[in-house]
């Protein structure tokens, strides 16, 4: 079903030409600087990661993706539902335990709130599991943005995106999702449009900002990766 609906979008003749023009006023407000600032706020003085800013960073990225057109909806919907799960924990009665990723891991593990194996557990959507999915996607983002940063005028965003995906997130996706993602990459706008949507200024300014953004995102990724590795959480089903 997913494959078919993506294929449908893909076949739609006008997708490419309306990609950015069709974006609503809300989507147009995306700015890479905002996302960068949010990820900067993520890390505390003692290297804890604030869930609130982590999800805010993802919200900004979703905004960017939505401004690229409907073909990316199946991707952004999944990201939005995962963001929402984490926001619900944060705003719920145990919210105080979800302030940082570190406190969330401690709380969920201490209280048996994570299904660590596939067999019919009672916590299929734990904070740890949900954040792991976004964390894996963050690695894709880190690789993609680094490719963008070092790209040249004639580099293809579709190729950079696919290479970053194949090197990271794809390893966690089944065949069907990989195919659908591959088709979505084919209709990504070119580098000039991409840079424009980032809302930073000319290409040099974008490259400079990416130079700030990538290490920041890498740091958030690294802290989370180490925490999950220490707690054997990297393979939560
Ligand atoms: C801008 C181009 C966007 C390309 C996005 C590349 C990532 C491709 C991911 C394809 C995910 C397909 C949707 C479904 C995924 C789920 O099956 C899968 C597993 O979840 P489950 O275990 O609960 O079933 N979910 C995931 O892996 C989480 C995916 C989250 C993807 C978020 C992608 C956000 C991309 C933001 C783009 C921002 C570009 C920024 C440039 C400044």
PDB file of C-alpha atoms and ligand atoms in Angstrom:
ATOM      1  CA  UNK A   1       0.000   0.000   0.000  1.00  0.00           C
ATOM      2  CA  UNK A   2       2.732   2.401   1.042  1.00  0.00           C
ATOM      3  CA  UNK A   3       4.713   1.566  -2.064  1.00  0.00           C
ATOM      4  CA  UNK A   4       1.690   2.172  -4.284  1.00  0.00           C
ATOM      5  CA  UNK A   5       0.824   5.481  -2.741  1.00  0.00           C
ATOM      6  CA  UNK A   6       4.400   6.690  -3.094  1.00  0.00           C
ATOM      7  CA  UNK A   7       4.470   5.440  -6.673  1.00  0.00           C
ATOM      8  CA  UNK A   8       1.266   7.351  -7.313  1.00  0.00           C
ATOM      9  CA  UNK A   9       2.843  10.575  -6.086  1.00  0.00           C
ATOM     10  CA  UNK A  10       5.969   9.810  -8.035  1.00  0.00           C
ATOM     11  CA  UNK A  11       4.056   9.387 -11.264  1.00  0.00           C
ATOM     12  CA  UNK A  12       2.175  12.616 -10.788  1.00  0.00           C
ATOM     13  CA  UNK A  13       3.370  14.800 -13.633  1.00  0.00           C
ATOM     14  CA  UNK A  14       3.389  18.081 -11.797  1.00  0.00           C
ATOM     15  CA  UNK A  15       5.237  17.034  -8.662  1.00  0.00           C
ATOM     16  CA  UNK A  16       8.616  18.366  -9.667  1.00  0.00           C
ATOM     17  CA  UNK A  17       7.414  21.749 -10.864  1.00  0.00           C
ATOM     18  CA  UNK A  18       5.203  22.428  -7.845  1.00  0.00           C
ATOM     19  CA  UNK A  19       7.586  21.209  -5.215  1.00  0.00           C
ATOM     20  CA  UNK A  20       8.485  24.469  -3.654  1.00  0.00           C
ATOM     21  CA  UNK A  21       5.830  26.719  -5.135  1.00  0.00           C
ATOM     22  CA  UNK A  22       3.086  24.673  -3.463  1.00  0.00           C
ATOM     23  CA  UNK A  23       4.482  25.197   0.018  1.00  0.00           C
ATOM     24  CA  UNK A  24       2.128  27.006   2.364  1.00  0.00           C
ATOM     25  CA  UNK A  25       3.133  30.098   4.338  1.00  0.00           C
ATOM     26  CA  UNK A  26       3.931  27.997   7.407  1.00  0.00           C
ATOM     27  CA  UNK A  27       6.279  25.729   5.452  1.00  0.00           C
ATOM     28  CA  UNK A  28       8.052  28.735   3.916  1.00  0.00           C
ATOM     29  CA  UNK A  29       9.152  29.863   7.352  1.00  0.00           C
ATOM     30  CA  UNK A  30      11.734  27.122   7.625  1.00  0.00           C
ATOM     31  CA  UNK A  31      15.178  28.416   8.418  1.00  0.00           C
ATOM     32  CA  UNK A  32      18.243  26.284   8.831  1.00  0.00           C
ATOM     33  CA  UNK A  33      19.496  28.705  11.471  1.00  0.00           C
ATOM     34  CA  UNK A  34      16.491  27.997  13.680  1.00  0.00           C
ATOM     35  CA  UNK A  35      17.114  24.264  13.464  1.00  0.00           C
ATOM     36  CA  UNK A  36      20.777  24.789  14.218  1.00  0.00           C
ATOM     37  CA  UNK A  37      19.957  26.956  17.245  1.00  0.00           C
ATOM     38  CA  UNK A  38      17.551  24.306  18.494  1.00  0.00           C
ATOM     39  CA  UNK A  39      20.128  21.552  18.225  1.00  0.00           C
ATOM     40  CA  UNK A  40      22.601  23.827  20.036  1.00  0.00           C
ATOM     41  CA  UNK A  41      20.151  24.091  22.927  1.00  0.00           C
ATOM     42  CA  UNK A  42      19.903  20.296  23.050  1.00  0.00           C
ATOM     43  CA  UNK A  43      23.142  19.706  24.930  1.00  0.00           C
ATOM     44  CA  UNK A  44      23.449  20.612  28.591  1.00  0.00           C
ATOM     45  CA  UNK A  45      26.672  21.641  30.332  1.00  0.00           C
ATOM     46  CA  UNK A  46      27.270  18.063  31.392  1.00  0.00           C
ATOM     47  CA  UNK A  47      26.441  16.621  27.976  1.00  0.00           C
ATOM     48  CA  UNK A  48      22.900  15.554  28.661  1.00  0.00           C
ATOM     49  CA  UNK A  49      20.459  15.865  25.745  1.00  0.00           C
ATOM     50  CA  UNK A  50      17.198  17.722  26.327  1.00  0.00           C
ATOM     51  CA  UNK A  51      14.234  15.865  24.811  1.00  0.00           C
ATOM     52  CA  UNK A  52      12.273  19.099  24.388  1.00  0.00           C
ATOM     53  CA  UNK A  53      14.886  20.674  22.111  1.00  0.00           C
ATOM     54  CA  UNK A  54      15.597  17.378  20.364  1.00  0.00           C
ATOM     55  CA  UNK A  55      11.970  17.101  19.250  1.00  0.00           C
ATOM     56  CA  UNK A  56      11.873  20.824  18.419  1.00  0.00           C
ATOM     57  CA  UNK A  57      14.865  20.251  16.113  1.00  0.00           C
ATOM     58  CA  UNK A  58      12.972  17.442  14.396  1.00  0.00           C
ATOM     59  CA  UNK A  59       9.894  19.625  14.071  1.00  0.00           C
ATOM     60  CA  UNK A  60      11.997  22.164  12.174  1.00  0.00           C
ATOM     61  CA  UNK A  61      13.333  19.456   9.876  1.00  0.00           C
ATOM     62  CA  UNK A  62       9.823  18.177   9.204  1.00  0.00           C
ATOM     63  CA  UNK A  63       8.842  21.713   8.255  1.00  0.00           C
ATOM     64  CA  UNK A  64      11.657  21.716   5.740  1.00  0.00           C
ATOM     65  CA  UNK A  65      10.602  18.371   4.334  1.00  0.00           C
ATOM     66  CA  UNK A  66       6.975  19.442   4.013  1.00  0.00           C
ATOM     67  CA  UNK A  67       8.026  22.429   1.984  1.00  0.00           C
ATOM     68  CA  UNK A  68       9.525  20.048  -0.585  1.00  0.00           C
ATOM     69  CA  UNK A  69       6.170  18.615  -1.635  1.00  0.00           C
ATOM     70  CA  UNK A  70       3.637  15.855  -1.068  1.00  0.00           C
ATOM     71  CA  UNK A  71       5.886  13.056  -2.191  1.00  0.00           C
ATOM     72  CA  UNK A  72       7.661  13.317   1.162  1.00  0.00           C
ATOM     73  CA  UNK A  73       4.498  13.061   3.207  1.00  0.00           C
ATOM     74  CA  UNK A  74       4.936   9.382   4.063  1.00  0.00           C
ATOM     75  CA  UNK A  75       8.327  10.204   5.546  1.00  0.00           C
ATOM     76  CA  UNK A  76       7.240  13.272   7.461  1.00  0.00           C
ATOM     77  CA  UNK A  77       4.124  11.521   8.804  1.00  0.00           C
ATOM     78  CA  UNK A  78       6.269   8.870  10.431  1.00  0.00           C
ATOM     79  CA  UNK A  79       8.604  11.484  11.888  1.00  0.00           C
ATOM     80  CA  UNK A  80       5.637  13.528  13.165  1.00  0.00           C
ATOM     81  CA  UNK A  81       4.058  10.523  14.872  1.00  0.00           C
ATOM     82  CA  UNK A  82       7.337   9.717  16.608  1.00  0.00           C
ATOM     83  CA  UNK A  83       7.778  13.326  17.676  1.00  0.00           C
ATOM     84  CA  UNK A  84       4.238  13.222  19.073  1.00  0.00           C
ATOM     85  CA  UNK A  85       4.908  10.064  21.104  1.00  0.00           C
ATOM     86  CA  UNK A  86       7.859  11.791  22.772  1.00  0.00           C
ATOM     87  CA  UNK A  87       5.917  15.019  23.340  1.00  0.00           C
ATOM     88  CA  UNK A  88       3.141  12.995  25.002  1.00  0.00           C
ATOM     89  CA  UNK A  89       5.659  11.451  27.396  1.00  0.00           C
ATOM     90  CA  UNK A  90       7.153  14.857  28.076  1.00  0.00           C
ATOM     91  CA  UNK A  91       3.739  16.358  28.842  1.00  0.00           C
ATOM     92  CA  UNK A  92       2.433  13.306  30.675  1.00  0.00           C
ATOM     93  CA  UNK A  93       2.382  12.584  34.399  1.00  0.00           C
ATOM     94  CA  UNK A  94       5.911  11.124  34.270  1.00  0.00           C
ATOM     95  CA  UNK A  95       7.147  14.080  32.252  1.00  0.00           C
ATOM     96  CA  UNK A  96       9.854  14.976  34.758  1.00  0.00           C
ATOM     97  CA  UNK A  97      11.618  11.709  33.853  1.00  0.00           C
ATOM     98  CA  UNK A  98      11.621  12.658  30.187  1.00  0.00           C
ATOM     99  CA  UNK A  99      13.484  15.951  30.473  1.00  0.00           C
ATOM    100  CA  UNK A 100      16.717  14.473  29.123  1.00  0.00           C
ATOM    101  CA  UNK A 101      17.439  11.381  27.063  1.00  0.00           C
ATOM    102  CA  UNK A 102      19.633  10.184  29.934  1.00  0.00           C
ATOM    103  CA  UNK A 103      16.833  10.463  32.503  1.00  0.00           C
ATOM    104  CA  UNK A 104      14.357   8.834  30.093  1.00  0.00           C
ATOM    105  CA  UNK A 105      16.630   5.825  29.562  1.00  0.00           C
ATOM    106  CA  UNK A 106      17.204   5.457  33.307  1.00  0.00           C
ATOM    107  CA  UNK A 107      13.506   5.753  34.133  1.00  0.00           C
ATOM    108  CA  UNK A 108      12.200   3.428  31.423  1.00  0.00           C
ATOM    109  CA  UNK A 109      14.822   0.749  32.085  1.00  0.00           C
ATOM    110  CA  UNK A 110      14.471   0.904  35.872  1.00  0.00           C
ATOM    111  CA  UNK A 111      10.711   0.496  35.546  1.00  0.00           C
ATOM    112  CA  UNK A 112      10.619  -2.180  32.837  1.00  0.00           C
ATOM    113  CA  UNK A 113       8.994   0.185  30.345  1.00  0.00           C
ATOM    114  CA  UNK A 114      10.989  -0.889  27.271  1.00  0.00           C
ATOM    115  CA  UNK A 115      10.188  -3.977  25.184  1.00  0.00           C
ATOM    116  CA  UNK A 116      13.667  -5.303  24.562  1.00  0.00           C
ATOM    117  CA  UNK A 117      12.532  -8.332  22.580  1.00  0.00           C
ATOM    118  CA  UNK A 118       9.929  -8.802  19.885  1.00  0.00           C
ATOM    119  CA  UNK A 119       7.613 -11.125  21.791  1.00  0.00           C
ATOM    120  CA  UNK A 120       4.344  -9.336  22.606  1.00  0.00           C
ATOM    121  CA  UNK A 121       5.534  -6.840  25.164  1.00  0.00           C
ATOM    122  CA  UNK A 122       3.298  -4.246  26.723  1.00  0.00           C
ATOM    123  CA  UNK A 123       5.409  -1.206  25.768  1.00  0.00           C
ATOM    124  CA  UNK A 124       5.646  -1.255  21.972  1.00  0.00           C
ATOM    125  CA  UNK A 125       6.069   2.512  21.794  1.00  0.00           C
ATOM    126  CA  UNK A 126       8.469   3.316  24.595  1.00  0.00           C
ATOM    127  CA  UNK A 127      10.361   6.600  24.608  1.00  0.00           C
ATOM    128  CA  UNK A 128      13.629   4.678  24.155  1.00  0.00           C
ATOM    129  CA  UNK A 129      12.368   2.827  21.078  1.00  0.00           C
ATOM    130  CA  UNK A 130      10.820   5.915  19.533  1.00  0.00           C
ATOM    131  CA  UNK A 131      13.872   8.065  20.063  1.00  0.00           C
ATOM    132  CA  UNK A 132      16.093   5.309  18.614  1.00  0.00           C
ATOM    133  CA  UNK A 133      14.218   5.606  15.285  1.00  0.00           C
ATOM    134  CA  UNK A 134      14.837   9.361  15.171  1.00  0.00           C
ATOM    135  CA  UNK A 135      18.406   8.843  16.330  1.00  0.00           C
ATOM    136  CA  UNK A 136      19.098   6.531  13.382  1.00  0.00           C
ATOM    137  CA  UNK A 137      17.582   9.142  11.064  1.00  0.00           C
ATOM    138  CA  UNK A 138      19.842  11.776  12.650  1.00  0.00           C
ATOM    139  CA  UNK A 139      22.857   9.828  11.414  1.00  0.00           C
ATOM    140  CA  UNK A 140      21.414  10.010   7.894  1.00  0.00           C
ATOM    141  CA  UNK A 141      20.992  13.761   8.353  1.00  0.00           C
ATOM    142  CA  UNK A 142      24.551  14.202   9.582  1.00  0.00           C
ATOM    143  CA  UNK A 143      25.942  12.336   6.554  1.00  0.00           C
ATOM    144  CA  UNK A 144      23.644  14.135   4.138  1.00  0.00           C
ATOM    145  CA  UNK A 145      24.407  17.621   5.447  1.00  0.00           C
ATOM    146  CA  UNK A 146      28.130  16.923   5.362  1.00  0.00           C
ATOM    147  CA  UNK A 147      27.800  15.884   1.714  1.00  0.00           C
ATOM    148  CA  UNK A 148      25.805  19.042   1.002  1.00  0.00           C
ATOM    149  CA  UNK A 149      28.420  21.152   2.739  1.00  0.00           C
ATOM    150  CA  UNK A 150      31.258  19.803   0.609  1.00  0.00           C
ATOM    151  CA  UNK A 151      29.218  19.579  -2.606  1.00  0.00           C
ATOM    152  CA  UNK A 152      29.816  21.549  -5.770  1.00  0.00           C
ATOM    153  CA  UNK A 153      27.305  23.391  -7.954  1.00  0.00           C
ATOM    154  CA  UNK A 154      26.698  20.391 -10.160  1.00  0.00           C
ATOM    155  CA  UNK A 155      26.310  17.857  -7.311  1.00  0.00           C
ATOM    156  CA  UNK A 156      22.947  16.103  -7.231  1.00  0.00           C
ATOM    157  CA  UNK A 157      20.951  16.234  -3.997  1.00  0.00           C
ATOM    158  CA  UNK A 158      19.247  12.945  -4.937  1.00  0.00           C
ATOM    159  CA  UNK A 159      22.607  11.170  -5.120  1.00  0.00           C
ATOM    160  CA  UNK A 160      23.915  12.746  -1.898  1.00  0.00           C
ATOM    161  CA  UNK A 161      20.699  11.862  -0.126  1.00  0.00           C
ATOM    162  CA  UNK A 162      20.652   8.278  -1.396  1.00  0.00           C
ATOM    163  CA  UNK A 163      24.334   7.727  -0.569  1.00  0.00           C
ATOM    164  CA  UNK A 164      23.823   9.034   2.978  1.00  0.00           C
ATOM    165  CA  UNK A 165      20.719   6.858   3.346  1.00  0.00           C
ATOM    166  CA  UNK A 166      22.411   3.708   2.027  1.00  0.00           C
ATOM    167  CA  UNK A 167      25.270   4.259   4.428  1.00  0.00           C
ATOM    168  CA  UNK A 168      23.014   4.587   7.464  1.00  0.00           C
ATOM    169  CA  UNK A 169      19.255   4.423   7.905  1.00  0.00           C
ATOM    170  CA  UNK A 170      18.551   1.984   5.057  1.00  0.00           C
ATOM    171  CA  UNK A 171      20.193  -0.795   7.085  1.00  0.00           C
ATOM    172  CA  UNK A 172      17.270  -0.586   9.494  1.00  0.00           C
ATOM    173  CA  UNK A 173      14.534  -0.511   6.856  1.00  0.00           C
ATOM    174  CA  UNK A 174      12.819  -3.372   5.035  1.00  0.00           C
ATOM    175  CA  UNK A 175      12.888  -3.625   1.240  1.00  0.00           C
ATOM    176  CA  UNK A 176       9.568  -1.846   0.700  1.00  0.00           C
ATOM    177  CA  UNK A 177      10.568   1.252   2.667  1.00  0.00           C
ATOM    178  CA  UNK A 178      13.965   1.329   0.977  1.00  0.00           C
ATOM    179  CA  UNK A 179      12.290   1.288  -2.438  1.00  0.00           C
ATOM    180  CA  UNK A 180       9.798   4.006  -1.470  1.00  0.00           C
ATOM    181  CA  UNK A 181      12.593   6.168  -0.014  1.00  0.00           C
ATOM    182  CA  UNK A 182      14.644   5.658  -3.180  1.00  0.00           C
ATOM    183  CA  UNK A 183      11.738   6.905  -5.295  1.00  0.00           C
ATOM    184  CA  UNK A 184      11.250   9.942  -3.068  1.00  0.00           C
ATOM    185  CA  UNK A 185      14.950  10.855  -3.401  1.00  0.00           C
ATOM    186  CA  UNK A 186      14.571  10.905  -7.194  1.00  0.00           C
ATOM    187  CA  UNK A 187      12.216  13.865  -7.009  1.00  0.00           C
ATOM    188  CA  UNK A 188      14.258  15.947  -4.598  1.00  0.00           C
ATOM    189  CA  UNK A 189      14.833  19.467  -5.901  1.00  0.00           C
ATOM    190  CA  UNK A 190      18.301  20.399  -7.069  1.00  0.00           C
ATOM    191  CA  UNK A 191      20.998  21.992  -4.944  1.00  0.00           C
ATOM    192  CA  UNK A 192      20.094  25.637  -5.744  1.00  0.00           C
ATOM    193  CA  UNK A 193      16.448  25.156  -4.687  1.00  0.00           C
ATOM    194  CA  UNK A 194      17.535  23.215  -1.649  1.00  0.00           C
ATOM    195  CA  UNK A 195      19.831  26.022  -0.565  1.00  0.00           C
ATOM    196  CA  UNK A 196      17.102  28.560  -1.197  1.00  0.00           C
ATOM    197  CA  UNK A 197      14.586  26.715   0.997  1.00  0.00           C
ATOM    198  CA  UNK A 198      17.147  26.692   3.807  1.00  0.00           C
ATOM    199  CA  UNK A 199      16.606  30.439   4.007  1.00  0.00           C
ATOM    200  CA  UNK A 200      20.127  31.344   5.006  1.00  0.00           C
ATOM    201  CA  UNK A 201      21.391  33.515   2.162  1.00  0.00           C
ATOM    202  CA  UNK A 202      23.749  32.757  -0.703  1.00  0.00           C
ATOM    203  CA  UNK A 203      25.551  29.452  -1.225  1.00  0.00           C
ATOM    204  CA  UNK A 204      28.602  30.592   0.772  1.00  0.00           C
ATOM    205  CA  UNK A 205      26.384  31.447   3.734  1.00  0.00           C
ATOM    206  CA  UNK A 206      24.664  28.060   3.529  1.00  0.00           C
ATOM    207  CA  UNK A 207      27.998  26.259   3.434  1.00  0.00           C
ATOM    208  CA  UNK A 208      29.222  28.277   6.435  1.00  0.00           C
ATOM    209  CA  UNK A 209      26.080  27.495   8.395  1.00  0.00           C
ATOM    210  CA  UNK A 210      26.341  23.825   7.518  1.00  0.00           C
ATOM    211  CA  UNK A 211      29.864  24.022   8.898  1.00  0.00           C
ATOM    212  CA  UNK A 212      28.289  24.998  12.235  1.00  0.00           C
ATOM    213  CA  UNK A 213      25.344  22.633  12.008  1.00  0.00           C
ATOM    214  CA  UNK A 214      27.116  19.378  11.194  1.00  0.00           C
ATOM    215  CA  UNK A 215      29.407  19.238  14.269  1.00  0.00           C
ATOM    216  CA  UNK A 216      26.447  20.151  16.473  1.00  0.00           C
ATOM    217  CA  UNK A 217      24.290  17.370  15.068  1.00  0.00           C
ATOM    218  CA  UNK A 218      27.257  14.974  15.236  1.00  0.00           C
ATOM    219  CA  UNK A 219      27.683  15.749  18.920  1.00  0.00           C
ATOM    220  CA  UNK A 220      24.025  15.067  19.726  1.00  0.00           C
ATOM    221  CA  UNK A 221      24.256  11.844  17.709  1.00  0.00           C
ATOM    222  CA  UNK A 222      27.450  10.718  19.433  1.00  0.00           C
ATOM    223  CA  UNK A 223      26.169  11.326  22.967  1.00  0.00           C
ATOM    224  CA  UNK A 224      22.961   9.426  22.226  1.00  0.00           C
ATOM    225  CA  UNK A 225      24.787   6.585  20.473  1.00  0.00           C
ATOM    226  CA  UNK A 226      27.115   6.092  23.445  1.00  0.00           C
ATOM    227  CA  UNK A 227      24.243   6.160  25.920  1.00  0.00           C
ATOM    228  CA  UNK A 228      22.257   3.607  23.935  1.00  0.00           C
ATOM    229  CA  UNK A 229      25.326   1.403  23.437  1.00  0.00           C
ATOM    230  CA  UNK A 230      26.128   1.422  27.166  1.00  0.00           C
ATOM    231  CA  UNK A 231      22.571   0.316  27.916  1.00  0.00           C
ATOM    232  CA  UNK A 232      22.306  -2.227  25.088  1.00  0.00           C
ATOM    233  CA  UNK A 233      19.474  -0.307  23.493  1.00  0.00           C
ATOM    234  CA  UNK A 234      20.725  -0.034  19.924  1.00  0.00           C
ATOM    235  CA  UNK A 235      18.616  -2.923  18.645  1.00  0.00           C
ATOM    236  CA  UNK A 236      15.240  -2.269  20.305  1.00  0.00           C
ATOM    237  CA  UNK A 237      12.700  -3.958  17.968  1.00  0.00           C
TER     238      UNK A 237
HETATM  239  C1  LIG B   1      14.975  16.125   2.477  1.00  0.00           C
HETATM  240  C2  LIG B   1      14.893  14.743   2.048  1.00  0.00           C
HETATM  241  C3  LIG B   1      14.185  13.846   2.943  1.00  0.00           C
HETATM  242  C4  LIG B   1      14.725  12.497   2.857  1.00  0.00           C
HETATM  243  C5  LIG B   1      14.466  11.715   4.091  1.00  0.00           C
HETATM  244  C6  LIG B   1      15.428  10.568   4.189  1.00  0.00           C
HETATM  245  C7  LIG B   1      15.059   9.557   5.148  1.00  0.00           C
HETATM  246  C8  LIG B   1      14.255   8.477   4.494  1.00  0.00           C
HETATM  247  C9  LIG B   1      13.496   7.776   5.531  1.00  0.00           C
HETATM  248  C10 LIG B   1      12.382   6.932   4.999  1.00  0.00           C
HETATM  249  C11 LIG B   1      11.438   6.667   6.117  1.00  0.00           C
HETATM  250  C12 LIG B   1      10.146   6.138   5.628  1.00  0.00           C
HETATM  251  C13 LIG B   1       9.009   6.218   6.578  1.00  0.00           C
HETATM  252  C14 LIG B   1       8.808   5.078   7.516  1.00  0.00           C
HETATM  253  C15 LIG B   1       9.675   4.713   8.373  1.00  0.00           C
HETATM  254  C16 LIG B   1       9.480   3.712   9.451  1.00  0.00           C
HETATM  255  O1  LIG B   1       9.211   2.422   8.954  1.00  0.00           O
HETATM  256  C17 LIG B   1      10.768   3.725  10.222  1.00  0.00           C
HETATM  257  C18 LIG B   1      10.774   2.701  11.328  1.00  0.00           C
HETATM  258  O2  LIG B   1       9.789   3.014  12.258  1.00  0.00           O
HETATM  259  P1  LIG B   1       9.038   1.805  13.024  1.00  0.00           P
HETATM  260  O3  LIG B   1      10.105   0.921  13.578  1.00  0.00           O
HETATM  261  O4  LIG B   1       8.172   2.462  14.047  1.00  0.00           O
HETATM  262  O5  LIG B   1       8.222   1.093  11.950  1.00  0.00           O
HETATM  263  N1  LIG B   1      10.948   5.056  10.758  1.00  0.00           N
HETATM  264  C19 LIG B   1      12.140   5.649  10.739  1.00  0.00           C
HETATM  265  O6  LIG B   1      13.167   5.113  10.369  1.00  0.00           O
HETATM  266  C20 LIG B   1      12.186   7.094  11.196  1.00  0.00           C
HETATM  267  C21 LIG B   1      12.317   7.931   9.966  1.00  0.00           C
HETATM  268  C22 LIG B   1      12.280   9.376  10.255  1.00  0.00           C
HETATM  269  C23 LIG B   1      12.646  10.095   8.998  1.00  0.00           C
HETATM  270  C24 LIG B   1      12.770  11.519   9.219  1.00  0.00           C
HETATM  271  C25 LIG B   1      13.380  12.189   8.059  1.00  0.00           C
HETATM  272  C26 LIG B   1      13.395  13.651   8.248  1.00  0.00           C
HETATM  273  C27 LIG B   1      14.152  14.316   7.177  1.00  0.00           C
HETATM  274  C28 LIG B   1      14.315  15.731   7.402  1.00  0.00           C
HETATM  275  C29 LIG B   1      14.907  16.338   6.204  1.00  0.00           C
HETATM  276  C30 LIG B   1      15.602  17.543   6.495  1.00  0.00           C
HETATM  277  C31 LIG B   1      16.587  17.926   5.488  1.00  0.00           C
HETATM  278  C32 LIG B   1      17.334  19.053   6.072  1.00  0.00           C
HETATM  279  C33 LIG B   1      18.086  19.862   5.161  1.00  0.00           C
HETATM  280  C34 LIG B   1      18.430  21.109   5.805  1.00  0.00           C
END
